[in-house]
Coordinates of C-alpha atoms and ligand atoms in Angstrom, one line a residue:
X13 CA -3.6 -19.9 -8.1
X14 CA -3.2 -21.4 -4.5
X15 CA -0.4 -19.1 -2.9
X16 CA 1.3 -18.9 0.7
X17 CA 2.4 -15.6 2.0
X18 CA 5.6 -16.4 4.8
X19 CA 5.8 -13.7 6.9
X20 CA 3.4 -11.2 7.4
X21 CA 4.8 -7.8 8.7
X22 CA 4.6 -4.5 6.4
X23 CA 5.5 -6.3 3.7
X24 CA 3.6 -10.0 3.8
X25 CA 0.1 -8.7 5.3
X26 CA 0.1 -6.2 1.7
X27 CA 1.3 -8.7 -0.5
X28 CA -1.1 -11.2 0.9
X29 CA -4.3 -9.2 0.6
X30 CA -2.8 -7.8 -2.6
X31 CA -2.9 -11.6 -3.6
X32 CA -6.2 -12.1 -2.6
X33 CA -7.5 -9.0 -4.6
X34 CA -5.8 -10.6 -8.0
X35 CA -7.9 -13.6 -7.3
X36 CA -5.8 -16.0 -5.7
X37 CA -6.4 -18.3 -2.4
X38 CA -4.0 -16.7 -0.4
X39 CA -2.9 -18.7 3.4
X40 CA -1.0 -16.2 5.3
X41 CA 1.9 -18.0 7.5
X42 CA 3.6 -16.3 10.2
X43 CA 4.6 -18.0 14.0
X44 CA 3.4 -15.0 15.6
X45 CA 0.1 -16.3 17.1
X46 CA -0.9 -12.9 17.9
X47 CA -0.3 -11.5 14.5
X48 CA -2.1 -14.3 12.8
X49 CA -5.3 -13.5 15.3
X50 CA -5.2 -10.4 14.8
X51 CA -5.2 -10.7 10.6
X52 CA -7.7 -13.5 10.7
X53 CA -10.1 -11.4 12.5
X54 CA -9.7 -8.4 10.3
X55 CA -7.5 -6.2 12.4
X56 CA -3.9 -5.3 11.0
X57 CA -1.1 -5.0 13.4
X58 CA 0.4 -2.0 12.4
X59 CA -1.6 1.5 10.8
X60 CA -1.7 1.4 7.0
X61 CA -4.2 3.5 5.0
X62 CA -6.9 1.5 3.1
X63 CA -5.7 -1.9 4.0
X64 CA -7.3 -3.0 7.0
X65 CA -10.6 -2.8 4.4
X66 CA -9.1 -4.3 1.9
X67 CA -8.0 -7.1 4.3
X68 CA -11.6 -7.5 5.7
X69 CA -12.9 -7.9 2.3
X70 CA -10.3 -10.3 1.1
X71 CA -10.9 -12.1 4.0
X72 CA -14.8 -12.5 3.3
X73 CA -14.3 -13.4 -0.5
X74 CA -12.7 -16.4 0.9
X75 CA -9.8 -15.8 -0.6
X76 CA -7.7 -15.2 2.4
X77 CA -7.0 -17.1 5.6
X78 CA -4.0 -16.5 7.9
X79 CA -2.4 -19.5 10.1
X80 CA 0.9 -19.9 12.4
X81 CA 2.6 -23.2 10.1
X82 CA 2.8 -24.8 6.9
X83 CA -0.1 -27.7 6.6
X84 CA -1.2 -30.2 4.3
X85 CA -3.2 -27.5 2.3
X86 CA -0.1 -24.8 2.5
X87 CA 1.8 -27.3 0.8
X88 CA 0.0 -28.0 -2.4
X89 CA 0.5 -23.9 -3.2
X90 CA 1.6 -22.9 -6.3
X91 CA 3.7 -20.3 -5.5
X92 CA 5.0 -20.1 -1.6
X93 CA 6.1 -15.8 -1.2
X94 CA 9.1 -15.8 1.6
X95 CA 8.4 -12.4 3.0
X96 CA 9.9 -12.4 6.5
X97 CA 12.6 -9.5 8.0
X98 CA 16.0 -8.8 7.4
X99 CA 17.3 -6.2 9.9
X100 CA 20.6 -4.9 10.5
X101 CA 22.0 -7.1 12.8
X102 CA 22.6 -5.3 16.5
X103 CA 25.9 -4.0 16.6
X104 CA 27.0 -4.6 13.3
X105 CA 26.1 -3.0 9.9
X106 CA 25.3 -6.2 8.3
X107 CA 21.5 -7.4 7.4
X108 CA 20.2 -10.3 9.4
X109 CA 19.4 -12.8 6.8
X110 CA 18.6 -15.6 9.4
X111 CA 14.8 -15.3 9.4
X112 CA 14.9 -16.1 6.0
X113 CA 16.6 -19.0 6.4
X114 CA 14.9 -20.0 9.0
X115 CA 11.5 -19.5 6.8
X116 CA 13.1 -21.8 3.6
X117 CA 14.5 -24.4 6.1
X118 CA 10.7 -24.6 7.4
X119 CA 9.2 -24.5 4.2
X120 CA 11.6 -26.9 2.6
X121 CA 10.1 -29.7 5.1
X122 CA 6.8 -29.3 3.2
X123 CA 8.1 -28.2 -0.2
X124 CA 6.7 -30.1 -3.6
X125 CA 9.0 -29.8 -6.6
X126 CA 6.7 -28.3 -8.7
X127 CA 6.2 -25.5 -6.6
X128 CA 7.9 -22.1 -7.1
X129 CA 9.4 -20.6 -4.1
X130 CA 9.5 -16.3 -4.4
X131 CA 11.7 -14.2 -2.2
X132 CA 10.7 -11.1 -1.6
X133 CA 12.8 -9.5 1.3
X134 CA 15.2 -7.8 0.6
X135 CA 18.8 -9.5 1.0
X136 CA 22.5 -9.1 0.6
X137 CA 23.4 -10.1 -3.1
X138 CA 24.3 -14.1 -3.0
X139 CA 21.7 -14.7 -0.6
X140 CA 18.9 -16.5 -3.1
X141 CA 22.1 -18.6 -4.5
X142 CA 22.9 -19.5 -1.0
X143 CA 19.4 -20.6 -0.1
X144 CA 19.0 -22.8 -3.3
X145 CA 21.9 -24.7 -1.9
X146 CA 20.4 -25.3 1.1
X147 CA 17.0 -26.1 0.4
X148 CA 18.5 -28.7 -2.2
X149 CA 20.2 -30.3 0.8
X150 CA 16.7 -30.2 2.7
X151 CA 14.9 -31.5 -0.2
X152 CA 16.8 -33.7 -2.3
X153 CA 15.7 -31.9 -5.3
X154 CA 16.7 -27.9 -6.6
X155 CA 14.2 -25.8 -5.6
X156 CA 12.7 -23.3 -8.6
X157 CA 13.6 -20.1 -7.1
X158 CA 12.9 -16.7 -8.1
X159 CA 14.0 -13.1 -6.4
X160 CA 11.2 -10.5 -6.6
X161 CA 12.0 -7.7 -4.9
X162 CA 8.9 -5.4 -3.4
X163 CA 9.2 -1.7 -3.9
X164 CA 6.1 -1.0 -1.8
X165 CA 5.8 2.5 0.1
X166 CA 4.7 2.8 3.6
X167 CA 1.6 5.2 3.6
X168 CA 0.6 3.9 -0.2
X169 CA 1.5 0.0 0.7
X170 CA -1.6 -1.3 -1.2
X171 CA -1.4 0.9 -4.3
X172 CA 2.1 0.5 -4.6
X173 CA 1.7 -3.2 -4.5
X174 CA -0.7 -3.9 -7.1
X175 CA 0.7 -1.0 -9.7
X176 CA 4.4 -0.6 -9.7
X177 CA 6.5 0.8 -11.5
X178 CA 7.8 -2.3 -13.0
X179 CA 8.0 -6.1 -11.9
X180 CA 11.4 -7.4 -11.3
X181 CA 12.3 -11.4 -11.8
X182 CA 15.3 -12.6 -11.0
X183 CA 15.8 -16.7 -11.5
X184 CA 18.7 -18.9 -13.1
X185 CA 15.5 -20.1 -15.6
X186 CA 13.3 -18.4 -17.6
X187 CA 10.5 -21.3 -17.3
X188 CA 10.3 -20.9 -13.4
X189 CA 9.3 -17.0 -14.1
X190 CA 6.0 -18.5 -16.0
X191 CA 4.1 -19.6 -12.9
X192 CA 5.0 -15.7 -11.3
X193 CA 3.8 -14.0 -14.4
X194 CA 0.9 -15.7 -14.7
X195 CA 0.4 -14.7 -10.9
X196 CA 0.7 -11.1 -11.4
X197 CA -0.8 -11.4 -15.0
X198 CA -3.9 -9.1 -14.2
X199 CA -0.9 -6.5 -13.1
X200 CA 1.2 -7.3 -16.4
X201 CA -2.2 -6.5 -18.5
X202 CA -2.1 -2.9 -17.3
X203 CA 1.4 -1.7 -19.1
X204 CA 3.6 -2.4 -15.9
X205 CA 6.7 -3.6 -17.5
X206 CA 8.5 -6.8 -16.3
X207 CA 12.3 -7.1 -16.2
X208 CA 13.8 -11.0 -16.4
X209 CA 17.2 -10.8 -14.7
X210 CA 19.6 -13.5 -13.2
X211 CA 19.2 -14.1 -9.2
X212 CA 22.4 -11.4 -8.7
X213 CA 21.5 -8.3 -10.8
X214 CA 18.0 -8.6 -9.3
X215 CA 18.7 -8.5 -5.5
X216 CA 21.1 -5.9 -6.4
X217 CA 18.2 -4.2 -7.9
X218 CA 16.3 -3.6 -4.2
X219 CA 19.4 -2.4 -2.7
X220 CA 21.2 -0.5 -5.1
X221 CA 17.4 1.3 -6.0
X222 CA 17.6 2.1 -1.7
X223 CA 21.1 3.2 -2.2
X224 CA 20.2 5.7 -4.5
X225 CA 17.1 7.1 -2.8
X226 CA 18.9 7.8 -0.3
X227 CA 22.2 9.4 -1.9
X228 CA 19.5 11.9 -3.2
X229 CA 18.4 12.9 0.3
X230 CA 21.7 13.1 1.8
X231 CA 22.6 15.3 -1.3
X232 CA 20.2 17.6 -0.7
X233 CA 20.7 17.5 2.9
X234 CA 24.5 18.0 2.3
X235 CA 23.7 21.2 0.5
X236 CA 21.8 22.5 3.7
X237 CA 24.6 22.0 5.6
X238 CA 26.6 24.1 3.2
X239 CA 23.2 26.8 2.7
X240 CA 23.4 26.9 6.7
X241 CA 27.0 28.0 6.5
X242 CA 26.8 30.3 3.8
X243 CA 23.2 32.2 4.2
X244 CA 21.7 30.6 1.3
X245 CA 18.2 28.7 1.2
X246 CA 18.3 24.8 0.7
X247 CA 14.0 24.5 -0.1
X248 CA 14.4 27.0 -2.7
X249 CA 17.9 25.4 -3.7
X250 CA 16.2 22.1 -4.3
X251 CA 13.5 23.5 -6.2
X252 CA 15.7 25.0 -8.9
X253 CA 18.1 22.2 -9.2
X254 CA 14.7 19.9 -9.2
X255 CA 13.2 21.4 -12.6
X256 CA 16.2 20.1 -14.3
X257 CA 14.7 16.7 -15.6
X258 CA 18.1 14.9 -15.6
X259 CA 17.7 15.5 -11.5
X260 CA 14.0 15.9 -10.8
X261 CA 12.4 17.2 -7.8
X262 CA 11.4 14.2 -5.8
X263 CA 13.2 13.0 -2.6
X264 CA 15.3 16.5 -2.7
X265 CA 13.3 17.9 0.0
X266 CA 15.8 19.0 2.7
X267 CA 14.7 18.5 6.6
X268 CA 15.4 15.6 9.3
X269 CA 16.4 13.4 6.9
X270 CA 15.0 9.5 6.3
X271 CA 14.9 6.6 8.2
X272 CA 12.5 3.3 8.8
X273 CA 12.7 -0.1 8.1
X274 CA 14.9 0.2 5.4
X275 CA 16.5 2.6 3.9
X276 CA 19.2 3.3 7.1
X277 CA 19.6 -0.8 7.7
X278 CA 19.3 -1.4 3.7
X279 CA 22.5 1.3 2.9
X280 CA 24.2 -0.5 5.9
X281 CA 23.7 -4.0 4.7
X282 CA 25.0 -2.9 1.0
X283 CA 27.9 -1.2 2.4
X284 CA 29.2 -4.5 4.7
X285 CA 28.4 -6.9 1.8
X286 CA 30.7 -4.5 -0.7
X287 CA 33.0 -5.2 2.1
X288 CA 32.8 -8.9 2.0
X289 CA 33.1 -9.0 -1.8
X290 CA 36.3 -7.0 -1.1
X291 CA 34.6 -4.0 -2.7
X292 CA 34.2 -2.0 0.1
X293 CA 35.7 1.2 -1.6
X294 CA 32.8 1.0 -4.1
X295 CA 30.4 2.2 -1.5
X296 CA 32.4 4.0 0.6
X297 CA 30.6 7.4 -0.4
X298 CA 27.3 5.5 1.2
X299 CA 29.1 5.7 4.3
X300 CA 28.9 9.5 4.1
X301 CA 25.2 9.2 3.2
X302 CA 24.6 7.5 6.0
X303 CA 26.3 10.0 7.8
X304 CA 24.8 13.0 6.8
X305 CA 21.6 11.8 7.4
X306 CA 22.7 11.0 11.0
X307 CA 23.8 14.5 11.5
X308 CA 20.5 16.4 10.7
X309 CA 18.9 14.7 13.4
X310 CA 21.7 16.3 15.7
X311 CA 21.4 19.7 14.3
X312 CA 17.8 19.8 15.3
X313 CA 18.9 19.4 18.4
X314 CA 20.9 22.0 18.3
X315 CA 18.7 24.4 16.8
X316 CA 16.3 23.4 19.5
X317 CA 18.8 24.1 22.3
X318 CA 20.1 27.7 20.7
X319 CA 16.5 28.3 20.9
X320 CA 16.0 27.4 24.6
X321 CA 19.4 28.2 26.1
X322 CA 19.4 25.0 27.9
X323 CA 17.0 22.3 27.5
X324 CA 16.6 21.2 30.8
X325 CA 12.7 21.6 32.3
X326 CA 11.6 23.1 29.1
X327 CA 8.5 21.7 27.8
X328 CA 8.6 20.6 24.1
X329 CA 6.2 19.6 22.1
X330 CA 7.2 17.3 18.6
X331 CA 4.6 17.1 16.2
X332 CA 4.5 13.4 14.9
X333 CA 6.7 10.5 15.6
X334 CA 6.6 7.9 12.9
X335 CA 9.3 7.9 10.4
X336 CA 6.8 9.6 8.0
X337 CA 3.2 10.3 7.2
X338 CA 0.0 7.9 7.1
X339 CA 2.3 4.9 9.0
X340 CA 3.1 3.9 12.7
X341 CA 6.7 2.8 11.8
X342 CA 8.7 3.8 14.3
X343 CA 12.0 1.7 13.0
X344 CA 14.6 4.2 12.9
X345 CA 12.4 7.3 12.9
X346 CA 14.2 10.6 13.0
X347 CA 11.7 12.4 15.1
X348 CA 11.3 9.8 17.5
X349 CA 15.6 9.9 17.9
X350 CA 15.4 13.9 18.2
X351 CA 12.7 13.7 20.8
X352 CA 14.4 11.2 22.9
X353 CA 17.7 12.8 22.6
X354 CA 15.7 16.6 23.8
X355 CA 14.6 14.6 26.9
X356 CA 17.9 12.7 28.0
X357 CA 19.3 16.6 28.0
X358 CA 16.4 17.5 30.3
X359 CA 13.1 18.3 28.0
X360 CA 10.2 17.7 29.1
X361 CA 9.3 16.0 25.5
X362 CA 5.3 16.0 24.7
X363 CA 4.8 13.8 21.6
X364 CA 1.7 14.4 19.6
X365 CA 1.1 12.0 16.3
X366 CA -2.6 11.0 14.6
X367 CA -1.8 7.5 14.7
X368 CA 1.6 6.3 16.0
X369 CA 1.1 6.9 20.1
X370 CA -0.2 3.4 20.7
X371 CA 3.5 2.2 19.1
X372 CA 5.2 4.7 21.1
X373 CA 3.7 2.9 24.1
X374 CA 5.0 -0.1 23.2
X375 CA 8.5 1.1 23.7
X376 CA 8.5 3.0 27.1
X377 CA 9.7 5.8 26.0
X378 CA 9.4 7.9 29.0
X379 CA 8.1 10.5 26.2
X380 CA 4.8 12.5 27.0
X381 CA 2.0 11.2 24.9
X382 CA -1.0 14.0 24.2
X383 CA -3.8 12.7 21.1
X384 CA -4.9 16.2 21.1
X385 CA -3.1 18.1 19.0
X386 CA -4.3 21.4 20.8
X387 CA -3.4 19.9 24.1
X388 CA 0.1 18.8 23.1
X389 CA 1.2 22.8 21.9
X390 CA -0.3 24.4 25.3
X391 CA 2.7 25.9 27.0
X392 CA 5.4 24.8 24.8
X393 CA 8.6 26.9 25.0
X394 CA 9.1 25.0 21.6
X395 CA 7.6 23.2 19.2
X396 CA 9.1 21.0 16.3
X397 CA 7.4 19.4 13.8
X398 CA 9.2 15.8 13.2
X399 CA 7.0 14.2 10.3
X400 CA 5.1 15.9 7.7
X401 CA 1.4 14.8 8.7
X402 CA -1.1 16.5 6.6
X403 CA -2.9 17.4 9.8
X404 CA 0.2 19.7 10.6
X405 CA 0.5 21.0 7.3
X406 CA -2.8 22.3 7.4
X407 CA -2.2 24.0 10.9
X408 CA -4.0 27.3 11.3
X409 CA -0.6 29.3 13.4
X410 CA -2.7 32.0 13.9
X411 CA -5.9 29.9 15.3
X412 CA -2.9 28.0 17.7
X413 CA -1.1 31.0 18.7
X414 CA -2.3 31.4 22.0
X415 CA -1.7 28.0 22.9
X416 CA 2.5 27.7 23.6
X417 CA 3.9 29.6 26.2
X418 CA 6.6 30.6 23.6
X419 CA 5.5 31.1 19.8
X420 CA 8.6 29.5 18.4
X421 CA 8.6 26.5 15.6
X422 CA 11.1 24.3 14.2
X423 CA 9.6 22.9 10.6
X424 CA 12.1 19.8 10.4
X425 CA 10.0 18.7 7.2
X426 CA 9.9 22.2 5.4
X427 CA 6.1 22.1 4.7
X428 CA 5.2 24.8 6.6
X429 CA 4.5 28.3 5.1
X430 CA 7.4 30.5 6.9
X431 CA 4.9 33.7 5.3
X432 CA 2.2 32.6 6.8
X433 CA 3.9 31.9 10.3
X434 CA 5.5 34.5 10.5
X435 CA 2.8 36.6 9.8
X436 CA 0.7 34.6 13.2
X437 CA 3.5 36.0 15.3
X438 CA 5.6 33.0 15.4
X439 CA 9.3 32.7 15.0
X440 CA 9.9 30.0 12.3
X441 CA 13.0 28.0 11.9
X442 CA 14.1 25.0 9.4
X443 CA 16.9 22.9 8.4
X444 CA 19.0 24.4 5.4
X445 CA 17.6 27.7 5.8
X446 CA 18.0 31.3 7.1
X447 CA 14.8 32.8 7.8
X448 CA 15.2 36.2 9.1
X449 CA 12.2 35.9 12.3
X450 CA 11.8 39.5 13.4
Ligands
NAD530 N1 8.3 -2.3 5.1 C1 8.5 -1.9 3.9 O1 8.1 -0.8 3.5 C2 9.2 -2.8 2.9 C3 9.2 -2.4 1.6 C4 9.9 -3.2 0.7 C5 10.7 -4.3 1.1 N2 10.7 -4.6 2.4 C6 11.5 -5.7 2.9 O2 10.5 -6.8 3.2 C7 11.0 -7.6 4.3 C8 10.0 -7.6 5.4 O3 9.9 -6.3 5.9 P1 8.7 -5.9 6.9 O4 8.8 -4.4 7.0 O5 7.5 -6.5 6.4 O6 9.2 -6.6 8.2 P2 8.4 -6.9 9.6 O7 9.4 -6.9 10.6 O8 7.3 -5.9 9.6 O9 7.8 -8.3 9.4 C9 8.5 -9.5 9.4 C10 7.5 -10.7 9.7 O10 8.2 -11.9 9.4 C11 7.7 -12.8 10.4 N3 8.6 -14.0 10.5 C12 9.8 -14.1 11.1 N4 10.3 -15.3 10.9 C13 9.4 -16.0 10.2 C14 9.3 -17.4 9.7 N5 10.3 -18.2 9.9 N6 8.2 -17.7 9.0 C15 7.2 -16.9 8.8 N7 7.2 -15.6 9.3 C16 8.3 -15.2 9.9 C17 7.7 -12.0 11.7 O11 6.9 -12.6 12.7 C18 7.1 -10.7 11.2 O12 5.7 -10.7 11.3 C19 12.4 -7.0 4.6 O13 13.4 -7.6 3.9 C20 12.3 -5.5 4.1 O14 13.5 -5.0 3.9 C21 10.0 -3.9 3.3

């Protein structure tokens, strides 16, 4: 099938090579010249594991080519994928749906009726409904729309992508769904299930899916709160309540909590369009979520500054940056927030991470950046790991020990073994717990 890709961050670079792997003639369409360079030469823009390869072979098959507008050949696609951002908007909680707007209003221009049009940001519920309106004034004819939400994972983009979990489809007609299934028929002959939903139900899917995720987290880092205050351990906590298979153990690992691209701005968005729909009250407990999260990320900081007495001139080193392992995503990262928050109260903050550093330099931080990890710990009065890199977990304490100037740890992930820490000489400490340090 002949397919366009608008928008090509996380999301559109992944789904475009994923795309290209399935078979089709993928264009890749996104007005950041740069960007589009950068893809057409192989190169991604941001660090994702496997897909820079993948990228290079799509792009050799011939099945990929990247450019900044629509064009004569861009038109004719079968299926057109809108794939651009919707952050929180500055200031307010809401999500910033005008890229995608923007991204219909340009494609409308060059739109053919028979083509399908597939949203795959993530949006406020109403949104797709909105858009069909106003492509239909662009076009003079009703667009065939369908919402397909991505459920892609930072750090495992590519698998994720072409085997999910199942395929959401939300449209207001079962024929325009055809042209998408047949798209992601190779996918649909493995088992992966496909849900046909109406426009609504199916953006609520993304969001409410988010909503939960992180409700889990901020359960589990609730409970730490309470296991701090009461002498109890929140890792072994989780672990009991996590073999119950009505909860599970995944996402109920207590530490800095999430952040990103999305879940913090998705939970946001949902709770000021409940508002809108004069719902609000319905999501009010995501409120508190959102909260909680927010408040492990000061209790680091407090930890840290028990630790130190005061944090002013002490050297601290934070083991990884990105808001989690094998990506560069800095968007709302936890660690990056503690470690700027150490050095407006003084710290001298060293920032070691395998792969986000040339990000970090992006946003003049004013944070030490050290690439060698053996570099970064020499003379720390403390050290904190931020983001669960395997490189960290597989730390040898006793092989590092001489390094810092004090042998003191803060495991903000609780990955670490506290045994064999301990054991190295260090003093260990982590969210939700009370480890007795000699
Ligand atoms: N990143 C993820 O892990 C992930 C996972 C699932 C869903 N999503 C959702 O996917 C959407 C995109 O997220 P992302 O992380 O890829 O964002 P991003 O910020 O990395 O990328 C957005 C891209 O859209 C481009 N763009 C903006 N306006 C455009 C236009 N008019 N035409 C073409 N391109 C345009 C930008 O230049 C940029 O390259 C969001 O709604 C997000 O919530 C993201």
């Amino acid at each position: 099938m002949k397919i366009s890709v608008i928008g090509l961050g996380y999301l559109g670079s992944t789904h475009a090579v994923a795309m290209a792997q399935l078979g089709h003639n993928v264009i890749g369409i996104d007005p950041d010249d740069s960007r589009v360079q950068a893809l057409a030469a192989g190169t991604l823009p941001f660090f994702e594991p496997g897909l820079e390869d993948a990228l290079r072979q799509a792009i050799s098959s011939g099945n990929l080519s990247f450019q900044t507008d629509h064009d004569d050949l861009s038109a004719v696609s079968d299926i057109h994928f809108i794939c651009v951002g919707t952050p929180q908007i500055s200031g307010q909680q809401s999500a910033d749906t005008s890229y995608v707007f923007a991204a219909a209003s340009q494609l409308a221009a060059v739109l053919r009726p028979s083509s399908l049009v597939v949203g795959k940001s993530t949006v406020p519920v109403g949104t797709a409904r909105n858009l069909i309106t106003n492509m239909r004034k662009a076009t003079g004819f009703t667009p065939k729309l369908c919402w397909n939400p991505e459920f892609l994972r930072e750090g495992t983009a590519l698998a994720d992508s072409m085997s999910p979990d199942r395929i959401v489809i939300g449209s207001d007609d079962l024929e325009y769904n055809q042209a998408l299934k047949s798209c992601y028929q190779k996918m649909i002959d493995q088992g992966i299930p496909v849900l046909e939903l109406d426009l609504e139900t199916t953006e609520l899917v993304k969001v409410s899916a988010n909503a939960f995720l992180a409700t889990k987290i901020s359960f589990i880092n609730a409970m730490a709160e309470i296991a701090e205050a009461s002498g109890a351990d929140a890792v072994r906590l989780a672990e009991a309540i996590g073999l119950d298979n009505r909860i599970g153990k995944s996402f109920l690992r207590t530490g800095i909590g999430f952040g990103g691209g999305c879940l913090p701005k998705d939970i946001r968005g949902f709770i000021a369009r409940a508002d809108e729909l004069g719902v609000g009250e319905s999501l009010a407990f995501l409120k508190e979520v959102d909260q909680i999260n927010l408040r492990r990320r000061q209790r680091i900081v407090s930890l840290a500054t028990e630790e130190l007495g005061q944090v002013s001139n002490k050297k601290i080193t934070m083991l990884g940056i990105s808001f989690k392992p094998d990506s560069d995503d800095l968007r709302d990262s936890p660690a990056l927030e503690i470690a700027l928050r150490l050095q407006a109260l003084g710290g001298i903050v060293t920032v070691h991470d395998p792969v986000s550093l040339e990000a970090l330099e992006k946003k003049s931080s004013g944070l030490i950046s050290e690439s060698d990890l053996l570099a970064a710990l020499k003379d720390a009065d403390l050290v904190i790991l931020g983001t669960e890199w395997a490189d960290y977990k597989k730390l040898d304490p006793e092989a590092v020990s001489s390094l810092p100037r004090v042998k003191t740890i803060i495991d903000g992930r609780n990955v670490l073994s506290v045994e064999a820490w301990q054991k190295a000489g260090w003093r260990i400490i982590a969210p939700g717990r009370n480890i007795v340090n000699d």
